[in-house]
Coordinates of C-alpha atoms in Angstrom, one line a residue:
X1 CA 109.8 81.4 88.4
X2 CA 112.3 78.7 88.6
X3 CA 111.1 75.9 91.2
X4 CA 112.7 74.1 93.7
X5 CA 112.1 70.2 92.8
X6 CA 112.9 69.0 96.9
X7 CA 110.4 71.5 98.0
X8 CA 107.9 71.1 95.1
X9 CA 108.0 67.2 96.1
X10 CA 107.6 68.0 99.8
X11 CA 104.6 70.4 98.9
X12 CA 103.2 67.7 96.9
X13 CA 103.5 65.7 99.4
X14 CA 101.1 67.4 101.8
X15 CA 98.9 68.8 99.5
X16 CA 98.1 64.9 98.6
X17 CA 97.7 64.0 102.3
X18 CA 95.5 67.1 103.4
X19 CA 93.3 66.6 100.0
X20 CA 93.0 63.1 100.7
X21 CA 91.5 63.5 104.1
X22 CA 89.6 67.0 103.1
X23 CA 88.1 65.6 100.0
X24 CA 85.0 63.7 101.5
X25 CA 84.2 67.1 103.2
X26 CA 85.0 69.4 100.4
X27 CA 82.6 67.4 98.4
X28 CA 80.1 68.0 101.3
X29 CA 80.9 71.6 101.2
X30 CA 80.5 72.0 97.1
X31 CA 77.6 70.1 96.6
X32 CA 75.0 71.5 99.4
X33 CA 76.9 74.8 98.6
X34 CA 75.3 74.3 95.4
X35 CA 71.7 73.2 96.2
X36 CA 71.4 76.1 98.6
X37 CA 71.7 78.2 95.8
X38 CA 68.4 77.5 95.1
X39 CA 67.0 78.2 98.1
X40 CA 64.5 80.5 96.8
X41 CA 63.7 78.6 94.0
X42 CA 62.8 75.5 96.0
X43 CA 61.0 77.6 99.0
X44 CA 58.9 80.3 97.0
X45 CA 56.4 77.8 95.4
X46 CA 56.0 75.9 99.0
X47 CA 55.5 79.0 100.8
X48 CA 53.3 81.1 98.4
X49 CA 50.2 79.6 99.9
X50 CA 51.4 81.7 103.3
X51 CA 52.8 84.6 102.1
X52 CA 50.3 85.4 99.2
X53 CA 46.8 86.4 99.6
X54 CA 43.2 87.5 97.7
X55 CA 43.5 91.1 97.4
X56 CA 39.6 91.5 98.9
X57 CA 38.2 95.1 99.5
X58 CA 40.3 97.3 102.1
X59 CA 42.6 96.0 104.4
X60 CA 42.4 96.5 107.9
X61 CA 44.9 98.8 110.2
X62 CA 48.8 97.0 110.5
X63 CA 48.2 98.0 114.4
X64 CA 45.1 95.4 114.0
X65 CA 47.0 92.7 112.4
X66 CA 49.6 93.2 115.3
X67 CA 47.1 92.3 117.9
X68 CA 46.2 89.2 116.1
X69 CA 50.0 88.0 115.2
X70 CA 50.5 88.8 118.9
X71 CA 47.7 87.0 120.2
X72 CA 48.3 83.6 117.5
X73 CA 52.1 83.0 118.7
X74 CA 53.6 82.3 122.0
X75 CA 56.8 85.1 121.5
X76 CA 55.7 88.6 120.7
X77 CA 57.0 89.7 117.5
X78 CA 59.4 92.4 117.8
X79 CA 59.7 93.3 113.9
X80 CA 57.2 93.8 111.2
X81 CA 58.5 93.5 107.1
X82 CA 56.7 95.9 105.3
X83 CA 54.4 94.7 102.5
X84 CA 54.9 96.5 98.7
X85 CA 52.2 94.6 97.3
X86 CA 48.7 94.1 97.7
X87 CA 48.4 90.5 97.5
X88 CA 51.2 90.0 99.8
X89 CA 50.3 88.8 103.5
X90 CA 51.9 91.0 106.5
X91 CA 54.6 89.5 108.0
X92 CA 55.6 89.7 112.0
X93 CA 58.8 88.5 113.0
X94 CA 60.3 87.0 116.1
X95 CA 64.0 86.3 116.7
X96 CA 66.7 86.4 114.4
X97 CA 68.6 84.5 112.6
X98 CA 68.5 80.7 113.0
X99 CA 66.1 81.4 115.8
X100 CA 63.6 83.6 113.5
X101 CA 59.9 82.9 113.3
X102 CA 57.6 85.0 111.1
X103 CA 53.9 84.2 111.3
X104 CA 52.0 85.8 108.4
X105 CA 48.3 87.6 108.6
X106 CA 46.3 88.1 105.7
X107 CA 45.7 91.9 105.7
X108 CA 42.1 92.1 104.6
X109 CA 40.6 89.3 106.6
X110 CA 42.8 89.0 109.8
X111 CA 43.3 85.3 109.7
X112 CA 47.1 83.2 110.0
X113 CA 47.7 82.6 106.6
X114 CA 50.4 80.4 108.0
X115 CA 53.6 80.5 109.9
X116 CA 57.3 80.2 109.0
X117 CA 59.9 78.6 111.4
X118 CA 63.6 78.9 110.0
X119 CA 64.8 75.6 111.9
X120 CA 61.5 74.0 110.4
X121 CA 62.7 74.5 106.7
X122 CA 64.5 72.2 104.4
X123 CA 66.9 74.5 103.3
X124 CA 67.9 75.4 106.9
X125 CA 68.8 72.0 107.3
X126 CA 71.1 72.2 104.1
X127 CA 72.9 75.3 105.6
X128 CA 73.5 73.8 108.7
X129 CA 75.2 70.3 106.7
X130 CA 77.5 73.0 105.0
X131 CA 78.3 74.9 107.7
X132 CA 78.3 72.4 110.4
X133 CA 77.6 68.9 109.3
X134 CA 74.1 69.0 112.0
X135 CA 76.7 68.5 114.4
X136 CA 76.6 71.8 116.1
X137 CA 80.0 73.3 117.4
X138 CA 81.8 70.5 116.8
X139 CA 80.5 70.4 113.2
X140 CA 81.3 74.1 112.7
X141 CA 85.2 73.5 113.8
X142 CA 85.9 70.8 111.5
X143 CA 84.3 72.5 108.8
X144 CA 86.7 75.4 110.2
X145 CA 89.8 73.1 110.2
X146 CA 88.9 71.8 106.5
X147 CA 88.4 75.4 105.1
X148 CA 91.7 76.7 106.5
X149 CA 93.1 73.0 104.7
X150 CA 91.7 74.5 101.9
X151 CA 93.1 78.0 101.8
X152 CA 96.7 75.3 102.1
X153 CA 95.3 73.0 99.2
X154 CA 95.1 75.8 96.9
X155 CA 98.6 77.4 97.5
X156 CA 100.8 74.7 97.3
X157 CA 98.5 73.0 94.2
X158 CA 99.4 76.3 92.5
X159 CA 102.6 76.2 93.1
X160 CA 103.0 72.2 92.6
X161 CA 101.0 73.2 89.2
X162 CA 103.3 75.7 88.1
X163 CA 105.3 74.7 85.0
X164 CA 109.0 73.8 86.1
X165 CA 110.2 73.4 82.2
X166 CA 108.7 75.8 80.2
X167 CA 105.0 76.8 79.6
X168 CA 102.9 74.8 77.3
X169 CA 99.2 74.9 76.4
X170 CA 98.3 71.2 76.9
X171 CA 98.7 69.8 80.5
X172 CA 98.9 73.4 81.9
X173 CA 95.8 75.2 80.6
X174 CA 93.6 72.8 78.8
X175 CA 93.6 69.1 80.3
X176 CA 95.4 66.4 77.6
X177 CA 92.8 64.1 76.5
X178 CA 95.0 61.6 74.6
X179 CA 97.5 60.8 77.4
X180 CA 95.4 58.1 79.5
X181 CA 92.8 58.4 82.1
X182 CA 95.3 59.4 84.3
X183 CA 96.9 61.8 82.7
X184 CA 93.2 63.3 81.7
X185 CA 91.8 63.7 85.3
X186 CA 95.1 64.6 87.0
X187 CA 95.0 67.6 84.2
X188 CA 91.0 68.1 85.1
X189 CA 92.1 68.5 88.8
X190 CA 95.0 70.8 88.4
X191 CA 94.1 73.1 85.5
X192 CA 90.2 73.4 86.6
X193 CA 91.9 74.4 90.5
X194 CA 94.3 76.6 88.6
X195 CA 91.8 78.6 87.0
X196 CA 89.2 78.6 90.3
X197 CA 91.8 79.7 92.5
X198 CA 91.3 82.9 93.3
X199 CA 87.5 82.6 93.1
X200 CA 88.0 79.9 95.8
X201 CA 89.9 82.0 97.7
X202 CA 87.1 84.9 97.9
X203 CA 84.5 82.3 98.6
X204 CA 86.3 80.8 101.4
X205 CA 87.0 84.4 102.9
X206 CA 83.1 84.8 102.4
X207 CA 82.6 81.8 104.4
X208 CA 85.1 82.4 107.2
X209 CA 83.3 85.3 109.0
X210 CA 80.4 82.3 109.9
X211 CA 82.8 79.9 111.9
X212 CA 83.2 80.2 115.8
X213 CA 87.0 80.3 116.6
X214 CA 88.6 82.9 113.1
X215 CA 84.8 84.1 113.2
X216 CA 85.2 85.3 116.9
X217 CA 88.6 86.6 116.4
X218 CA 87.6 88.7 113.7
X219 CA 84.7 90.0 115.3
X220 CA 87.1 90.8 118.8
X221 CA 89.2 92.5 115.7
X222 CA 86.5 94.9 114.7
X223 CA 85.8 95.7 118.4
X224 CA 89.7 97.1 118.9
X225 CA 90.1 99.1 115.8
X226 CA 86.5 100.2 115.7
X227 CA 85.7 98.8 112.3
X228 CA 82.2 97.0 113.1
X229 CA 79.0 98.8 113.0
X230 CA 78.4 101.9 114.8
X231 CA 77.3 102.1 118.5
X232 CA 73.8 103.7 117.3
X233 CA 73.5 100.6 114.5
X234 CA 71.4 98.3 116.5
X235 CA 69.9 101.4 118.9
X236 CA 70.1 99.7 122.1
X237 CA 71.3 103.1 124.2
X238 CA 69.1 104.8 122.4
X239 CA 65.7 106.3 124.5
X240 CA 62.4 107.6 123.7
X241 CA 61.3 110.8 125.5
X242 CA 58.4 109.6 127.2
X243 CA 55.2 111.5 126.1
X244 CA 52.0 111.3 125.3
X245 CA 50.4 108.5 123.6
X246 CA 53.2 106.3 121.4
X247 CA 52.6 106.1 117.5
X248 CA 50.4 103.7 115.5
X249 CA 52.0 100.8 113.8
X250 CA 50.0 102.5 111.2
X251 CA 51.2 106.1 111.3
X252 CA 55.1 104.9 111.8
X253 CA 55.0 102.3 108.9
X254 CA 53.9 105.5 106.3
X255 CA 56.8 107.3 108.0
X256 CA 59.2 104.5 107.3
X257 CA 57.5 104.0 103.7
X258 CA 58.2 107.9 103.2
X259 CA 62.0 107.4 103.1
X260 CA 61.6 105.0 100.2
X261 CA 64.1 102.6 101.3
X262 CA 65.1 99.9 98.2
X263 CA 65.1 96.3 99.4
X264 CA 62.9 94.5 102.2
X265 CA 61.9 97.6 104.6
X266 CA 61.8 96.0 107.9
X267 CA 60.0 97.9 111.5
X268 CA 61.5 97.4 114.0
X269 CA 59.6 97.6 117.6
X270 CA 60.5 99.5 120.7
X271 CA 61.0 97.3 123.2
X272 CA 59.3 99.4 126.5
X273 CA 58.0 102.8 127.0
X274 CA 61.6 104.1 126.9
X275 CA 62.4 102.5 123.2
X276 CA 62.5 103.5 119.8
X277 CA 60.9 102.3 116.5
X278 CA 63.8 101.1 114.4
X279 CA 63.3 101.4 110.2
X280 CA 65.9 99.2 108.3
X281 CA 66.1 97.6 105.0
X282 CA 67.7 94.6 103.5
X283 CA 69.6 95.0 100.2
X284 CA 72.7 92.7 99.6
X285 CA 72.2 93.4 95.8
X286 CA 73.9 96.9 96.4
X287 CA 75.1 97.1 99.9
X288 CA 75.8 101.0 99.8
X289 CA 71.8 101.7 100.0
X290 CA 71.2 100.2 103.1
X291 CA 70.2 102.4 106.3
X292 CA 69.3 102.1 110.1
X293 CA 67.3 105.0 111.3
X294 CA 65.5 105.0 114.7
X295 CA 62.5 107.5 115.7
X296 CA 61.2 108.5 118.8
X297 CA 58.1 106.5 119.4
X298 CA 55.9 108.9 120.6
X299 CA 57.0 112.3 118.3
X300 CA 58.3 110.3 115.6
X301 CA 61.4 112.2 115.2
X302 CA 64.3 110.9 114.1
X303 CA 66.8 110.2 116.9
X304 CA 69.8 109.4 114.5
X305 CA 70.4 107.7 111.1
X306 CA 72.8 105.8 110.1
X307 CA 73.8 104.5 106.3
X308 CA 76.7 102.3 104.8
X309 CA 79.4 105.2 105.0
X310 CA 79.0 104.6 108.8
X311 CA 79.7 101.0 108.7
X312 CA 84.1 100.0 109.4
X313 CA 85.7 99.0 106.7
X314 CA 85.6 95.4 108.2
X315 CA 82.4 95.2 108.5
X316 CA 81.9 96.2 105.2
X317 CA 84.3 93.8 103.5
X318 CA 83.1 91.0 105.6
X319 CA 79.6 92.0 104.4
X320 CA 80.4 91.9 101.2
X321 CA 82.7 88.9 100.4
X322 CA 79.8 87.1 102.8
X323 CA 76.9 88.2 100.3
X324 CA 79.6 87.3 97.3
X325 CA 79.8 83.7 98.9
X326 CA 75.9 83.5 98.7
X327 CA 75.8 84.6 94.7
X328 CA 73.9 87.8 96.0
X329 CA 75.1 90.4 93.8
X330 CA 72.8 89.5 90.9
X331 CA 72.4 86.7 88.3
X332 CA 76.0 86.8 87.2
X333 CA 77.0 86.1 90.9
X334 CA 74.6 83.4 91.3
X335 CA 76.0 81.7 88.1
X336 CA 79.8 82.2 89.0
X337 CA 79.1 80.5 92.7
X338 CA 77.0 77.7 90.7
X339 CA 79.7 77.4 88.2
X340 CA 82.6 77.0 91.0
X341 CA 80.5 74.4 93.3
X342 CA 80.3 72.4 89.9
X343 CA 83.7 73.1 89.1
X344 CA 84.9 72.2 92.7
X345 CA 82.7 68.9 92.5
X346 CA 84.6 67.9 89.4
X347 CA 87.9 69.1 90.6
X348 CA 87.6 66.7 93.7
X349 CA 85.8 63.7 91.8
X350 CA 88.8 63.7 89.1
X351 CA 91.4 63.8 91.9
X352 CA 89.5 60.8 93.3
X353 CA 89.6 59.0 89.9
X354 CA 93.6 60.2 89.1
X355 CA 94.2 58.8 92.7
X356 CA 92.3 55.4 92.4
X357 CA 94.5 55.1 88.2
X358 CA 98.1 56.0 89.9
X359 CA 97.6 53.7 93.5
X360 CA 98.7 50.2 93.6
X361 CA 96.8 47.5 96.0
X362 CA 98.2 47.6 99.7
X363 CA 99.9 51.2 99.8
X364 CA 98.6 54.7 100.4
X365 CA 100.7 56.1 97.4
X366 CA 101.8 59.1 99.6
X367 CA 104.8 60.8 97.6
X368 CA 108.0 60.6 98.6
X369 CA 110.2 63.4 99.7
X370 CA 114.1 63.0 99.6
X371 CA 115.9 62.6 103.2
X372 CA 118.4 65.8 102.7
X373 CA 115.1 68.1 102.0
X374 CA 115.2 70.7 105.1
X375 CA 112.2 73.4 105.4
X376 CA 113.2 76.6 104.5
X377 CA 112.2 79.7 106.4
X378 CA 110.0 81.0 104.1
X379 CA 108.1 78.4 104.6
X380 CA 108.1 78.3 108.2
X381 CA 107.1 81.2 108.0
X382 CA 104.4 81.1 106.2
X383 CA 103.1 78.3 108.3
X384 CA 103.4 80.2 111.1
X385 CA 101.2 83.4 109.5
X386 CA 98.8 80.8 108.3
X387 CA 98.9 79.4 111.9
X388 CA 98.1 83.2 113.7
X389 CA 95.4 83.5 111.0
X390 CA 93.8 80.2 111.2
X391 CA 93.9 78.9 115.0
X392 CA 93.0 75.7 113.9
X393 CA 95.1 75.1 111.7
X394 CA 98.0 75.8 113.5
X395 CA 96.6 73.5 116.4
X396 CA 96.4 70.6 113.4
X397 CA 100.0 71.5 112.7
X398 CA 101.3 71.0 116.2
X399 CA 99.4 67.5 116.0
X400 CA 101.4 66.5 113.0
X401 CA 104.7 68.0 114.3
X402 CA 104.1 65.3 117.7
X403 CA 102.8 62.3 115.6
X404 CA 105.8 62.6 113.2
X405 CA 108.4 63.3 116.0
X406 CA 106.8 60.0 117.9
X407 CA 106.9 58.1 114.5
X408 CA 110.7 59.0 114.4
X409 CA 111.3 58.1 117.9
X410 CA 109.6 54.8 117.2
X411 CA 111.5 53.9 114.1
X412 CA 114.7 54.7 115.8
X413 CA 113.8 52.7 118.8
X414 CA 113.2 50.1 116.5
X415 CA 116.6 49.9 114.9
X416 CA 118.0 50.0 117.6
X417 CA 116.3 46.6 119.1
X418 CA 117.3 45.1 115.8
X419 CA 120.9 46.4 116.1
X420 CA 121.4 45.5 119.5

């Protein structure tokens, strides 16, 4: 590919100014992107005192244990996670998400072995500085704005990177270490992007799904074209026929332990006399085993069944690139997102460094782009798909377009005073 030097300058150009600004935040993003990676790590040896028990004769009924979660909490738990092993305390759980509490009873004496807020935890408070800098919507726009900057970083570094003379190992591929500082970090920064590119790119569509304006667009997406999760996914239409006495905690738990579910099993309460008990379970190691399956509470029938197949096809990539941005697939995806926040720490520190080497005192150093340089369409046009895409980028865009055009206005009032 032969390059355009004008345009290449004029990318380079922007993709210094939008790093410069998105750097402090990208650093943000990398490094408690990385420490949340060890979220089970740091949490399992602080909450194994609530979760684990004496195993200590026979433990009593689940429907027992309910009473007791019920009576120890203010909100009524409205799920229970199955246990699979005997030493493991039973778990109720209210709310979801960022608003879950799960208080734990230890199945053979009855007593609170503890309780777990989510908003209480460290770790929570890490997700919320990467996903919205504890600054609530506000905090999740920026974070927004600077992850579509991102998406923009990485297309015009590539194609700033790309060779214009000729390929060559050294400065390309491998960083040249006998060149300067400069030249060393300016080659960390390019060739380590280069080669995290299109992992980037995954990651960042992993993280897009969690942010409130591209986040609810997508979602009104999966509405139209019918690509979410079924109507009979969460059950809420779904009735009970009322009769009878309902089922035990007891007798539904060893039908929802019959279907020998892989992952956390997780029962799910009926919420009235008219509602249905609700089996699911958690797997984002392997996506295509998990199931929703709801049962009449008082027969114990199963009203319908739903697996992965009946999932959209949104739904099911969003699920997926979102479990491949949280290194859930395994070990190997666990080091490749480890690897990448390191890699993206390094990447922005050396830009720092190459910046600080190349500035002089008293000037930003912002490249310079020659005056005959007109946009081309392609690249409007890009910017106005990346704008449809990304709302808030656009927005940002528009911004620029009216600082610029008053800057103009400004300098040509100016030479016109002196002129005059």
């Amino acid at each position: 590919m032969k390059k355009n030097e004008k345009l290449n300058k004029w990318l380079w150009k922007w993709h210094f100014i939008a790093g410069l600004i998105s750097l402090p935040f990208i650093l943000l993003l990398s490094i408690t992107g990385g420490i949340y990676l060890f979220k089970t790590d740091y949490e399992t040896p602080r909450q194994q005192h609530i979760k684990e028990v004496v195993v200590q004769g026979t433990p009593i009924s689940l429907q027992e244990q309910w009473q007791m979660a019920n009576n120890s909490t203010p909100k009524k738990p409205s799920a229970v996670v199955l246990s699979n092993r005997a030493n493991q305390a039973t778990e109720f759980v209210s709310g979801r998400f960022s608003g879950k509490s799960s208080v734990f009873i230890n199945p053979y004496s009855g007593e609170v072995s503890g309780t777990i807020v989510t908003k209480k935890t460290d770790m929570f408070k890490v997700r919320k500085l990467h996903g919205e800098l504890l600054m609530g919507k506000l905090g999740t726009k920026i974070i927004e704005l600077i992850a579509s900057w991102m998406v923009v970083l990485i297309l015009t570094g590539l194609y700033v990177w790309w060779p214009g003379r000729g390929w060559k190992l050294k400065g390309f591929f491998i960083p040249r270490i006998n060149e300067g500082k400069r030249t060393f970090y300016r080659d960390l920064h390019a060739i380590t992007g280069f080669w995290m590119s299109g992992l980037l790119i995954l990651i960042l569509a992993g993280g897009f799904p969690w942010t409130d304006v591209f986040g609810e667009n997508f979602k009104q997406i999966q509405k139209i074209t019918n690509t979410g999760y079924p109507v009979t996914w969460e059950g809420r239409q779904l009735q009970s026929a009322i009769s009878g006495e309902s089922l035990t905690l007891d007798e539904m738990a060893s039908k929802a332990k019959a279907l020998d579910l892989p992952g956390i099993v997780t029962l799910h309460l009926p919420k009235g006399p008219k509602g249905v008990f609700s089996v699911s379970n958690e797997n984002p190691s392997d996506l295509q085993s998990q199931k929703k399956i709801h049962f009449d509470q008082y027969s114990g029938e199963i009203i319908t069944a739903n697996d992965w197949k009946d999932v959209g096809v949104l739904m099911r990539g969003r699920m997926w690139v979102m479990a491949f941005h949280q290194g859930e697939f395994g070990l190997w995806n666990w080091w490749l997102m480890l690897i990448v926040a390191i890699g993206l720490t390094a990447m922005s520190i050396s830009a720092l460094i190459s910046y600080l080497l190349r500035k002089r005192n008293g000037i930003w150093g912002v490249p310079k782009v020659p005056s005959a340089f007109r946009v081309g369409y392609g690249i409007i046009t890009t910017i106005v798909i990346l704008s449809i895409v990304f709302p808030l980028f656009g927005i940002s865009i528009v911004i620029i377009l009216c600082i610029e055009y008053v800057r103009k206005l400004n300098k040509k009032r100016r030479i016109t005073l002196s002129t005059s």
